[in-house]
Each structure stands twice: as C-alpha cells, then as structure tokens.
mmCIF file of C-alpha atoms in Angstrom:
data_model
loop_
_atom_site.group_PDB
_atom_site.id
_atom_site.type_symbol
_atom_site.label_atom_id
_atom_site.label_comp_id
_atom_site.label_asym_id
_atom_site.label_seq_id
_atom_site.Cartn_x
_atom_site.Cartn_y
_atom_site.Cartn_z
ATOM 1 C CA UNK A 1 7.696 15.713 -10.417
ATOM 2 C CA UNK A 2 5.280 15.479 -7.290
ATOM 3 C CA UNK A 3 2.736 12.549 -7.141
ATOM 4 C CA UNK A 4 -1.252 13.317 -6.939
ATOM 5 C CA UNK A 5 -1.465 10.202 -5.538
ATOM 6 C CA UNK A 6 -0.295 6.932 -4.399
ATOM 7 C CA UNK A 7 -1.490 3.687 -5.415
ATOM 8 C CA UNK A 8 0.093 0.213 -4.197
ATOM 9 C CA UNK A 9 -1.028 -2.803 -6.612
ATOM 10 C CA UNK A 10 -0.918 -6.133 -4.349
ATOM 11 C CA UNK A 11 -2.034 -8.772 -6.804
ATOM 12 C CA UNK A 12 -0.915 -11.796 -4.671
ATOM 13 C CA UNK A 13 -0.928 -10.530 -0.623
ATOM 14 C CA UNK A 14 0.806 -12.540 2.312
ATOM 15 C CA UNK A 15 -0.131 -12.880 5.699
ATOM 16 C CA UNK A 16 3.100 -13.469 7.787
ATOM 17 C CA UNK A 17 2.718 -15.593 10.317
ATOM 18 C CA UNK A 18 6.237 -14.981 12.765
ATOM 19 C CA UNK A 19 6.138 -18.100 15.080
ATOM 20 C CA UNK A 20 9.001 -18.103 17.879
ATOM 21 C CA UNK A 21 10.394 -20.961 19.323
ATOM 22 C CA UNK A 22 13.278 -21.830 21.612
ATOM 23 C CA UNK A 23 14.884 -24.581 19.670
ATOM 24 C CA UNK A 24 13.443 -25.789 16.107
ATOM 25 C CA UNK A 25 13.515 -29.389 15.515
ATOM 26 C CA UNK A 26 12.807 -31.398 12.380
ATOM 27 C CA UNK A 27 10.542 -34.387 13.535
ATOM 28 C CA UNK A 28 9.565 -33.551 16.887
ATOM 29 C CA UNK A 29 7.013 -31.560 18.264
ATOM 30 C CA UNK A 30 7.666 -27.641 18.430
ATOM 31 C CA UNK A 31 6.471 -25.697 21.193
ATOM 32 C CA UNK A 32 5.565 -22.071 19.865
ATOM 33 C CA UNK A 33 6.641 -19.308 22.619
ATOM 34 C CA UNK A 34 5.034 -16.519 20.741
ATOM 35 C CA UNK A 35 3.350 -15.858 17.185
ATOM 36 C CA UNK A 36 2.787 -12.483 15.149
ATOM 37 C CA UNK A 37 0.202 -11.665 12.360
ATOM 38 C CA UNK A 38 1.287 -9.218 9.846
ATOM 39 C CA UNK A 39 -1.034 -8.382 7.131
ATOM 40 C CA UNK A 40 1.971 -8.171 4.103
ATOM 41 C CA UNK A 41 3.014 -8.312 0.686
ATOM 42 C CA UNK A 42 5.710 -6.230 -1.353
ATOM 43 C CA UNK A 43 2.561 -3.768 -2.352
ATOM 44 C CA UNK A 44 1.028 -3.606 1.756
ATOM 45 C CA UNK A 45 4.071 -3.384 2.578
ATOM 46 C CA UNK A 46 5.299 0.113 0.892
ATOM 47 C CA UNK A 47 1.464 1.062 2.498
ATOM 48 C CA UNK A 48 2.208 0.644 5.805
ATOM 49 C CA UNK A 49 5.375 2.129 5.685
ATOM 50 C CA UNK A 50 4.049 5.398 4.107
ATOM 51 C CA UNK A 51 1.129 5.302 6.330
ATOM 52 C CA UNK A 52 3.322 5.799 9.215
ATOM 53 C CA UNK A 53 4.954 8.699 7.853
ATOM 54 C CA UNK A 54 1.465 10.265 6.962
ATOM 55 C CA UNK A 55 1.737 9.702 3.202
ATOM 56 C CA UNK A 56 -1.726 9.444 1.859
ATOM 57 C CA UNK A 57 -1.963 6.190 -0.500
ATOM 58 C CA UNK A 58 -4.197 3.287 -1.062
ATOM 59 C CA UNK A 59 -3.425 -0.124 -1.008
ATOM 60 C CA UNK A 60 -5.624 -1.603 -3.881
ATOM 61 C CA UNK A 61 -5.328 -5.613 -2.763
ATOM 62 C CA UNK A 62 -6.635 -8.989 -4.982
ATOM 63 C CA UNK A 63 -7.013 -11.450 -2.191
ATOM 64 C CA UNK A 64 -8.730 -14.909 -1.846
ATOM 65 C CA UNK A 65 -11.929 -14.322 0.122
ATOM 66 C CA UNK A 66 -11.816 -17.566 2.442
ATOM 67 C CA UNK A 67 -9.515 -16.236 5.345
ATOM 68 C CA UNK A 68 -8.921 -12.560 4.787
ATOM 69 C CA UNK A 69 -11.175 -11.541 7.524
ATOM 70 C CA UNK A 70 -7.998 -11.134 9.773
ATOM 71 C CA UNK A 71 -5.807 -9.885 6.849
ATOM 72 C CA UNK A 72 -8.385 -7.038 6.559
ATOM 73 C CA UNK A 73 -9.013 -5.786 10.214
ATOM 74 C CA UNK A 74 -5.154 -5.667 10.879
ATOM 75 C CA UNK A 75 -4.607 -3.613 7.909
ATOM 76 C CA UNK A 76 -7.719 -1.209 9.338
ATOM 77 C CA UNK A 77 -6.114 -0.996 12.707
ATOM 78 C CA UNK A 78 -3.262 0.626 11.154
ATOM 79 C CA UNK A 79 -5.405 3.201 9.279
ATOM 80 C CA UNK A 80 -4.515 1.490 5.897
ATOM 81 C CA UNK A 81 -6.920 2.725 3.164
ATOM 82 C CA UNK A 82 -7.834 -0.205 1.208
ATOM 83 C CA UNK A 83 -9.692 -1.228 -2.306
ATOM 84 C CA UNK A 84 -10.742 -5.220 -1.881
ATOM 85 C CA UNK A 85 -11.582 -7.073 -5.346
ATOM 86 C CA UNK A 86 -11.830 -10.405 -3.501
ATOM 87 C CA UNK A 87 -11.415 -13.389 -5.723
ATOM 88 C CA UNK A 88 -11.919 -17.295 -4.981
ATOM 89 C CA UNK A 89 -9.680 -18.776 -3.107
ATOM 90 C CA UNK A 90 -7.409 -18.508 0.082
ATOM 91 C CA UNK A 91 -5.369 -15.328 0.881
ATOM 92 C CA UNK A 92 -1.982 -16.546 0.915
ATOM 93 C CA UNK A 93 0.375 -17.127 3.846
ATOM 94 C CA UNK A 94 3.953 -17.700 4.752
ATOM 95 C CA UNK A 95 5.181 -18.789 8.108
ATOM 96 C CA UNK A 96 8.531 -18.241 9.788
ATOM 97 C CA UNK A 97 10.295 -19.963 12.121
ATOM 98 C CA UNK A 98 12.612 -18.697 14.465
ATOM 99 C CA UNK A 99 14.701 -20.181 17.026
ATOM 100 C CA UNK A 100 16.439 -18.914 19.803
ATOM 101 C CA UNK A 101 19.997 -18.759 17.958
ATOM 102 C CA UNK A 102 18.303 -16.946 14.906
ATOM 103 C CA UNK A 103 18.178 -19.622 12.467
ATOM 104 C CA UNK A 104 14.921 -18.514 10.433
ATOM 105 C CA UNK A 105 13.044 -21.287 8.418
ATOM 106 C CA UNK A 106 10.231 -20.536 6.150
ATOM 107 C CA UNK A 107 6.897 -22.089 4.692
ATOM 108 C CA UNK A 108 5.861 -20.480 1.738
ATOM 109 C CA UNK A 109 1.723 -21.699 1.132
ATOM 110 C CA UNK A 110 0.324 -20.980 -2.785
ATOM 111 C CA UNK A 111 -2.246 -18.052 -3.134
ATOM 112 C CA UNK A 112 -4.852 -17.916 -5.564
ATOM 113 C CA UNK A 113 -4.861 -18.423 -9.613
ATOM 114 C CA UNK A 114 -6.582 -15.281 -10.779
ATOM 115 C CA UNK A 115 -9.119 -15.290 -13.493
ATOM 116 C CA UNK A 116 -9.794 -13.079 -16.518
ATOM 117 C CA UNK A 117 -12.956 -12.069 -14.624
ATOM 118 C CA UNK A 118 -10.589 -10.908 -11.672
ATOM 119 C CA UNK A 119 -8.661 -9.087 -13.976
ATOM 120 C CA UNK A 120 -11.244 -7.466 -15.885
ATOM 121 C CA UNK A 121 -12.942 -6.164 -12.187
ATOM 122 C CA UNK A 122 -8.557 -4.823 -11.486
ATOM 123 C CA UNK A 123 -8.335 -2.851 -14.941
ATOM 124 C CA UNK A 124 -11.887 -0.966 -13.813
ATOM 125 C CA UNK A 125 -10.735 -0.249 -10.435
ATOM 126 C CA UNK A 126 -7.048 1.152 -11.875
ATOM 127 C CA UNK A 127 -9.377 3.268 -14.215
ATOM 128 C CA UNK A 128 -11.711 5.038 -11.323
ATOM 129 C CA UNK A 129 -8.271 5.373 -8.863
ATOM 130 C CA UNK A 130 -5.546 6.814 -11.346
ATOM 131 C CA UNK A 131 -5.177 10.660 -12.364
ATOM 132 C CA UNK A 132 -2.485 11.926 -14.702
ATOM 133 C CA UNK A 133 0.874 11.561 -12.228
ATOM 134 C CA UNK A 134 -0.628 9.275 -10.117
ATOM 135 C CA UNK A 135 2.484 6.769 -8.870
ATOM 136 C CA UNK A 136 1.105 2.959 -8.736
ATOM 137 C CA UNK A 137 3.216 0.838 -6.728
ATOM 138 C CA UNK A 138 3.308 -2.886 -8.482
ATOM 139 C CA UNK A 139 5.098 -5.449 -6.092
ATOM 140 C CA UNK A 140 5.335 -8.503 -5.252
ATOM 141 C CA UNK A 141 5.612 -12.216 -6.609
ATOM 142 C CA UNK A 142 3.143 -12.108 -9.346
ATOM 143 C CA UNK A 143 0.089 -15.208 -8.419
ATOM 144 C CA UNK A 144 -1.179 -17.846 -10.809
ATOM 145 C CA UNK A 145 -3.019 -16.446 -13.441
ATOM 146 C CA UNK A 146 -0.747 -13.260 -13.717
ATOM 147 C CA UNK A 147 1.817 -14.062 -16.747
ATOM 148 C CA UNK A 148 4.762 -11.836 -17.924
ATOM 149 C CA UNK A 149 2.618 -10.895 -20.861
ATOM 150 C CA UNK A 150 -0.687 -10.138 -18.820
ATOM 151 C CA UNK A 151 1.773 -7.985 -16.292
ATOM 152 C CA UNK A 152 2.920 -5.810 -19.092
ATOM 153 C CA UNK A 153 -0.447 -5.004 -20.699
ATOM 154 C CA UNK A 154 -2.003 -4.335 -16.825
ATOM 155 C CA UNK A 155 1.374 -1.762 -16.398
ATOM 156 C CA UNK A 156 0.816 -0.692 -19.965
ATOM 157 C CA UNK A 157 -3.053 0.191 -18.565
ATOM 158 C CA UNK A 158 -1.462 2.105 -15.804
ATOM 159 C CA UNK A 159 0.256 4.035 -18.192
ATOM 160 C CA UNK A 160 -2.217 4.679 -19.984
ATOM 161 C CA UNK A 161 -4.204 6.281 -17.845
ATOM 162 C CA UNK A 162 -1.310 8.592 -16.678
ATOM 163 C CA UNK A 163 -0.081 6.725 -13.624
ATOM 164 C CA UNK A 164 3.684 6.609 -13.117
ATOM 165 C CA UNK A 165 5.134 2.913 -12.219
ATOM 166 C CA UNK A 166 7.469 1.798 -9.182
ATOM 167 C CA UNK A 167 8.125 -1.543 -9.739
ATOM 168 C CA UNK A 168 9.278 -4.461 -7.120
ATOM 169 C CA UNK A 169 8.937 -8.302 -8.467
ATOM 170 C CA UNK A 170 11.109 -11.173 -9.346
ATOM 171 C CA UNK A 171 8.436 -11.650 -11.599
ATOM 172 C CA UNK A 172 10.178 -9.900 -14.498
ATOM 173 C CA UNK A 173 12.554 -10.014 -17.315
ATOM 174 C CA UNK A 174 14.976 -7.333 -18.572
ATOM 175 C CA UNK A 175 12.532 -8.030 -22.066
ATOM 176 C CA UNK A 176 9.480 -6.877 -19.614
ATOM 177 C CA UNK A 177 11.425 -4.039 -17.572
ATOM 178 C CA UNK A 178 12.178 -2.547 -21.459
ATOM 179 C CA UNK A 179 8.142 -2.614 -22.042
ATOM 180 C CA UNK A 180 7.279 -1.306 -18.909
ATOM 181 C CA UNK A 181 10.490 0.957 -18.231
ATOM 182 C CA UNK A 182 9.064 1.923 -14.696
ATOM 183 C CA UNK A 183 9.683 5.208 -13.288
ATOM 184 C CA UNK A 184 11.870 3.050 -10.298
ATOM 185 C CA UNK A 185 12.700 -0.426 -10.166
ATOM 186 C CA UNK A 186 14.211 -2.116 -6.841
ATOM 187 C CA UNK A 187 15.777 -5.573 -7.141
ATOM 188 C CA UNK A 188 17.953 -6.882 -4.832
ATOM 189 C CA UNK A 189 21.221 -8.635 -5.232
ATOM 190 C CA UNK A 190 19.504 -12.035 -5.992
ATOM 191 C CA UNK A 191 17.017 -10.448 -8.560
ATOM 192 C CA UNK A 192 19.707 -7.854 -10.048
ATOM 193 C CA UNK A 193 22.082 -11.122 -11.279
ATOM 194 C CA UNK A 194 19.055 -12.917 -12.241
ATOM 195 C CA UNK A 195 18.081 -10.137 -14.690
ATOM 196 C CA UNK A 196 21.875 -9.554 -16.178
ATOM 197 C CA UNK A 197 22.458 -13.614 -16.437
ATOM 198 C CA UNK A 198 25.450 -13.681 -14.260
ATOM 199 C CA UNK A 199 27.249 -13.145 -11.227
ATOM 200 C CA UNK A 200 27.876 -10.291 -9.494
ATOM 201 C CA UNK A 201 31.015 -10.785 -7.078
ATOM 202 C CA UNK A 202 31.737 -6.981 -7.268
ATOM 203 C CA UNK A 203 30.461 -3.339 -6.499
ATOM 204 C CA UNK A 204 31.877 -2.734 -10.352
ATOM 205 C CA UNK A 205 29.918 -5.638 -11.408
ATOM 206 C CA UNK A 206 26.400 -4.477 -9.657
ATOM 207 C CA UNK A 207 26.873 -1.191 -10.639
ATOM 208 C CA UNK A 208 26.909 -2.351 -14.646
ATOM 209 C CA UNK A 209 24.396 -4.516 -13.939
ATOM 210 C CA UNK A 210 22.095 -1.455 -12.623
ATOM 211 C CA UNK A 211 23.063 0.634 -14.991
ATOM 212 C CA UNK A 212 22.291 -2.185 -18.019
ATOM 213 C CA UNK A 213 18.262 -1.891 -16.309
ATOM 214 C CA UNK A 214 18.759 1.589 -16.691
ATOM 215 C CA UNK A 215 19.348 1.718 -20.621
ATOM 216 C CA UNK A 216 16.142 -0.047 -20.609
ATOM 217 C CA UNK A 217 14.386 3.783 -19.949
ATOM 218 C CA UNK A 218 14.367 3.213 -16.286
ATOM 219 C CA UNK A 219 14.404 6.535 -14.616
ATOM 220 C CA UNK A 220 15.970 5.447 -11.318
ATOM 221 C CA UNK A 221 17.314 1.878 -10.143
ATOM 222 C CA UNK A 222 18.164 1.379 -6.683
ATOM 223 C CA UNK A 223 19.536 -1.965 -5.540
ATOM 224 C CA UNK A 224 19.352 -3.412 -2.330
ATOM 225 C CA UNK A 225 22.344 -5.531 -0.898
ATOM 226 C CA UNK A 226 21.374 -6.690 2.452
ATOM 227 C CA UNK A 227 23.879 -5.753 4.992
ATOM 228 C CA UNK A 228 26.509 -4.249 2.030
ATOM 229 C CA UNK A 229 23.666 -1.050 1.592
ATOM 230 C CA UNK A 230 22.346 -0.364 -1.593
ATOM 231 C CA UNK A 231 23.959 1.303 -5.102
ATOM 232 C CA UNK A 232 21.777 4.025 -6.823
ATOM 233 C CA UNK A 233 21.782 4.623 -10.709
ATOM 234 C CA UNK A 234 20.158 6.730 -13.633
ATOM 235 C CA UNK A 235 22.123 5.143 -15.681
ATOM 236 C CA UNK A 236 24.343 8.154 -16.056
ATOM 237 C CA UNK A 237 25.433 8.856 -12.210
ATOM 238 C CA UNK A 238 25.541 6.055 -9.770
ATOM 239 C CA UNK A 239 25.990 6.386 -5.910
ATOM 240 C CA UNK A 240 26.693 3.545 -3.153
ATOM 241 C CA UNK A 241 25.186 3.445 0.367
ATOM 242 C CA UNK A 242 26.842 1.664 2.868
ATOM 243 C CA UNK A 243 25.185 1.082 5.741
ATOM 244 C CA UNK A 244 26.140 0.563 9.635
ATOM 245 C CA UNK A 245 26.382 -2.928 10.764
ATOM 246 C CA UNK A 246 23.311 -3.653 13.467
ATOM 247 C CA UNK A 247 24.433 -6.073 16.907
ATOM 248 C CA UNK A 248 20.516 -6.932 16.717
ATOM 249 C CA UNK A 249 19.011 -8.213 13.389
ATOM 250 C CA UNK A 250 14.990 -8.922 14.571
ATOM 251 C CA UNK A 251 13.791 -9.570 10.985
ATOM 252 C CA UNK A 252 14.906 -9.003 7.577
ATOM 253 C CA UNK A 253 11.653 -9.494 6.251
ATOM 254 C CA UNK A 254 9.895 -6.375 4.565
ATOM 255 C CA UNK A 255 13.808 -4.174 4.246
ATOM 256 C CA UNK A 256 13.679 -4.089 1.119
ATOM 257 C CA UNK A 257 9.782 -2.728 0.989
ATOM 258 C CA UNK A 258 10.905 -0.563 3.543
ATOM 259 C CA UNK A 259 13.242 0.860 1.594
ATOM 260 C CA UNK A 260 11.392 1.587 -1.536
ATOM 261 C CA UNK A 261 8.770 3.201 0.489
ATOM 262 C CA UNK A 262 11.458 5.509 2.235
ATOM 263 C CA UNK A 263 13.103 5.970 -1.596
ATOM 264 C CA UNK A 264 8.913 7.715 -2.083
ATOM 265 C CA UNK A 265 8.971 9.583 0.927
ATOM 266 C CA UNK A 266 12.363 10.955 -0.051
ATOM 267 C CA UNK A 267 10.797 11.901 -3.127
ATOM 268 C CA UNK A 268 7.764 13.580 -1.399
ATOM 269 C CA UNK A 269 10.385 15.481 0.831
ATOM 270 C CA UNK A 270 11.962 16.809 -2.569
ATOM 271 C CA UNK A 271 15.365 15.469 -1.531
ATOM 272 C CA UNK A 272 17.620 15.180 -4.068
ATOM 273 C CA UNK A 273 18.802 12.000 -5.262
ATOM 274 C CA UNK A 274 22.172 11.009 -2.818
ATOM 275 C CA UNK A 275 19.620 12.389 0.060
ATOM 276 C CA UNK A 276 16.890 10.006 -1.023
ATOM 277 C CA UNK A 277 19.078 7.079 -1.301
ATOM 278 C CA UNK A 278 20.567 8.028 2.338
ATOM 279 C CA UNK A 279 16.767 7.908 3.451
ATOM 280 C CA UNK A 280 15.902 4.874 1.491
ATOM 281 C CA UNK A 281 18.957 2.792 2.889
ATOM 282 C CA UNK A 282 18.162 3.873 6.549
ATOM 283 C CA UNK A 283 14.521 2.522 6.237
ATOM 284 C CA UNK A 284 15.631 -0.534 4.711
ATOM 285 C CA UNK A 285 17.962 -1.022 7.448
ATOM 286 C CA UNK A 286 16.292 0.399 10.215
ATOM 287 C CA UNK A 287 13.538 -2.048 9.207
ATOM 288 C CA UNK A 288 15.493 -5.290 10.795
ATOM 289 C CA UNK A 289 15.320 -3.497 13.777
ATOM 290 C CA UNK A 290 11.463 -4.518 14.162
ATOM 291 C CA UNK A 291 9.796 -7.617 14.538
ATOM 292 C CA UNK A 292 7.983 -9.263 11.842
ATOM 293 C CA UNK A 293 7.373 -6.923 8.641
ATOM 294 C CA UNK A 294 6.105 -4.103 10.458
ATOM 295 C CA UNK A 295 7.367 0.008 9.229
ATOM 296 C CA UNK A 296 10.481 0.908 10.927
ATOM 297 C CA UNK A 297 10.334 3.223 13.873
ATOM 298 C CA UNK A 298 10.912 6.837 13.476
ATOM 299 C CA UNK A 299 13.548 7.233 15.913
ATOM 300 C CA UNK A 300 15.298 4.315 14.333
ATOM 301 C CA UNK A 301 15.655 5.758 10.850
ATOM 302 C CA UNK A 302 16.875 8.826 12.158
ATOM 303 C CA UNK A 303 18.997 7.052 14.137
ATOM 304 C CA UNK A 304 20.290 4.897 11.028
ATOM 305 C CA UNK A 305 20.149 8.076 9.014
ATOM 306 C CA UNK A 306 22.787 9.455 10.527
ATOM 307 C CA UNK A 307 25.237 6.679 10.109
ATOM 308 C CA UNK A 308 24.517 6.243 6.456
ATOM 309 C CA UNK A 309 27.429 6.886 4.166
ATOM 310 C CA UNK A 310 26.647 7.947 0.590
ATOM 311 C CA UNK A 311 29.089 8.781 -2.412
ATOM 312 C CA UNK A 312 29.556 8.294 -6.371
ATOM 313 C CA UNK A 313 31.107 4.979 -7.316
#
C-alpha cells in the first residue's frame, strides 16, 4: 500500500530554542555562547525530515498567533508546505540548555488551550486535504483543549475520510490505541512501559509489550530505545535493531521523529519490513549527529545505515 499523500497533524507545535553555554549555573548569571531556532514538534518534525528526502507532504499546524511569525518563515526557508489555522494564544516553546560537558537542561513553556471553534476550523481542513490512502501523521503532546476522547473522534474523522494514521504521542492509552488502531505507532521505551503498566528491564519484556499494542489492530509498532536501537513488531514477527554506538552525541532531540519519518520513507522506497526498520533506526540515530532538531544528513544515514544490525528476536 503506497500513500497519495502525506499529511502531518501538529496540534500543539514547539519552537526549540538550543542555547549553548560554557558552564550552566543555578543562581548566577549565564552567558549564552550561541543560540538555535528550530521551528519543531513531533508532527514538523516527520515534515522536515521527509522534505529533505523530497517526500511531498504537508505539515497542517494549530499554532498560537502571537509569536509564530519566526516559527513560520523558518519552516518556509526549508521549503515546508504548510496549512496555518492560527488560534489565540502563544506558539509554544521549549528551551535547552547545554553546557560544555553535555549536561542538557530543559524549560518546557505551556502552548495554547484549543477551543471547539479551533477544532471545528481542523475537522474542515482534514476534510479538503485527505483522499482515500492518504497517511496523516498525528504527533506530538496533545495541548489543552485536546482530551483522549476529542483525539479519538478527530482520528476517527481521519478515518473516515480514508486517511491512514501514524501515530506518535504520550498522549494515549492502550484503551485509545484499540479505538484508533493506527496503521504505525512509535513509542519509546518511556511511553511503551507506560502503556503496558510496568517495567520493562528486558528485550523479552519490550518485545511483549510491543506485541500487546499490536493485538490492539496495530499494523506495525516500532519502538525506539535510545542508544539500545529499536524492536519492530506486527504482532506476529518481531525484529531488533541495534545500533552503533556514536563518540559524538550533538542532540537527541527530534531521533525519535527522525526515525518515524525514515520508517515512511522506507515505506515509499517499498523496502520490506527488516529493510525499513534498518532505515528507520539509522535516521533516528544519525539524527544525534546534528544540532538542535534539524533532519539528519544524508551522508550520515548512509553512513549509520551501514552499521545497523537487524534480526528476528
């Protein structure tokens, strides 16, 4: 199954704010050496990424309308096509902190509560962008406004109108993933035990746990474990990924969006499935080699590719 078209739902974007400093001190003033803006978010994320590697999409963003001016032109100078429904409020925005040894500290600011209004103005756009196989990428921490309830109707709309769901957010339970039952679903190690109620202190103990979302009517789960690669189910066949270890980690930030996007692109590329998870680990890791959220580089994920080590578990 080939997608008509791609669709990433942002319903609560970031800006990320990267702010480098030589030593980080609680207290005192901080002297900022150097600061990136990266227009993000789950959703703008998987854009950018695919946008790199030529894969037509559109990012259709909710954002507050009181500083998204920036937001907006940095997503343009990457050739991001966009949809705006602009709502009241400010665009949210998290800042990291990094110091010279690594140590990363974040501020996470509050986005805007969406309205009914807002939502009725989202379920119109969905309508005029979706075709029969159209994949809609929903990601990202749900905002105010956005319940578990109001999430499953919106993907239930989706569905509706033939669009096929990849889905990214903490903000679920296994009770929504079983209404929703998304065509992919990527948690990562923190979001997988949250969904099965329990810890997961081994590669037999993730893999159940993936394979539990699957018997939900998931068609394909892939979890992401950081440095320990990522495990791959259909709830029938399940695969591990490890990947190499990296000497320089610039930002892990974005790896995971990285690595759904390269899971798509895999897809587009009519790999088959220990292929795509090969590709999807190598953008997720190939990701961290790149400051602030921005798409890996090409050569990178080749590079990564190629040191990728896939096989059933």
């Amino acid at each position: 199954m080939l997608f008509n078209k791609i669709i990433t739902l942002s319903l609560n974007p970031v800006a990320d704010i990267t702010c480098y400093l030589n030593e980080f001190q609680i207290g005192e003033e901080n002297r900022v050496e150097n600061e990136l803006y990266d227009a993000a978010g789950k959703a703008v994320d998987v854009s950018r990424v695919l946008q790199s590697y030529e894969i037509p999409n559109t990012a259709l963003i909710v954002a507050g309308e009181e500083n998204s001016k920036r937001y907006f032109e940095r997503l343009k100078d990457e050739n991001v096509t966009t949809r705006i429904i602009f709502t009241q409020g400010r665009l949210r925005e998290n800042i990291t902190i990094i110091s010279a040894n690594g140590v990363q500290t974040r501020l996470m600011r509050q986005g805007p509560r969406l309205k009914h209004k807002t939502i009725d103005e989202l379920e119109v756009a969905l309508s005029e962008e979706i075709r029969p196989t159209t994949l809609v990428v929903v990601a990202g921490k749900m905002p105010e406004g956005i319940t578990s309830p109001i999430l499953c109707e919106i993907c239930a709309f989706i569905k509706e109108a033939g669009g096929i769901i990849a889905l990214d957010t903490q903000s679920v339970t296994m009770e929504d993933i079983a209404k929703i039952r998304p065509w992919v679903i990527k948690p990562n190690f923190e979001e997988l035990s949250n969904l099965v109620g329990r810890e997961l202190d081994t590669i037999g103990k993730v893999k159940q746990a993936a394979i539990e979302i699957a018997d939900q009517g998931v068609r394909h789960v892939l979890a992401s474990l950081g440095g320990e690669g990522m495990v791959y189910t259909d709830g029938k066949v399940t695969y591990k990924a490890d990947v190499p270890e990296l000497s320089e980690i610039k930002s892990t930030v974005g790896a995971g969006d990285a690595a759904l996007a390269g899971f798509i692109i895999a897809h587009d590329y009519k790999y088959d499935v220990p292929r795509s998870l090969q590709f999807s680990a190598a953008f997720g890791t190939a990701s961290c080699l790149v400051e602030g959220t921005n798409p890996p580089r090409r050569i990178s994920v080749a590079m990564v590719n190629n040191q990728v080590n896939v096989y059933e578990i």
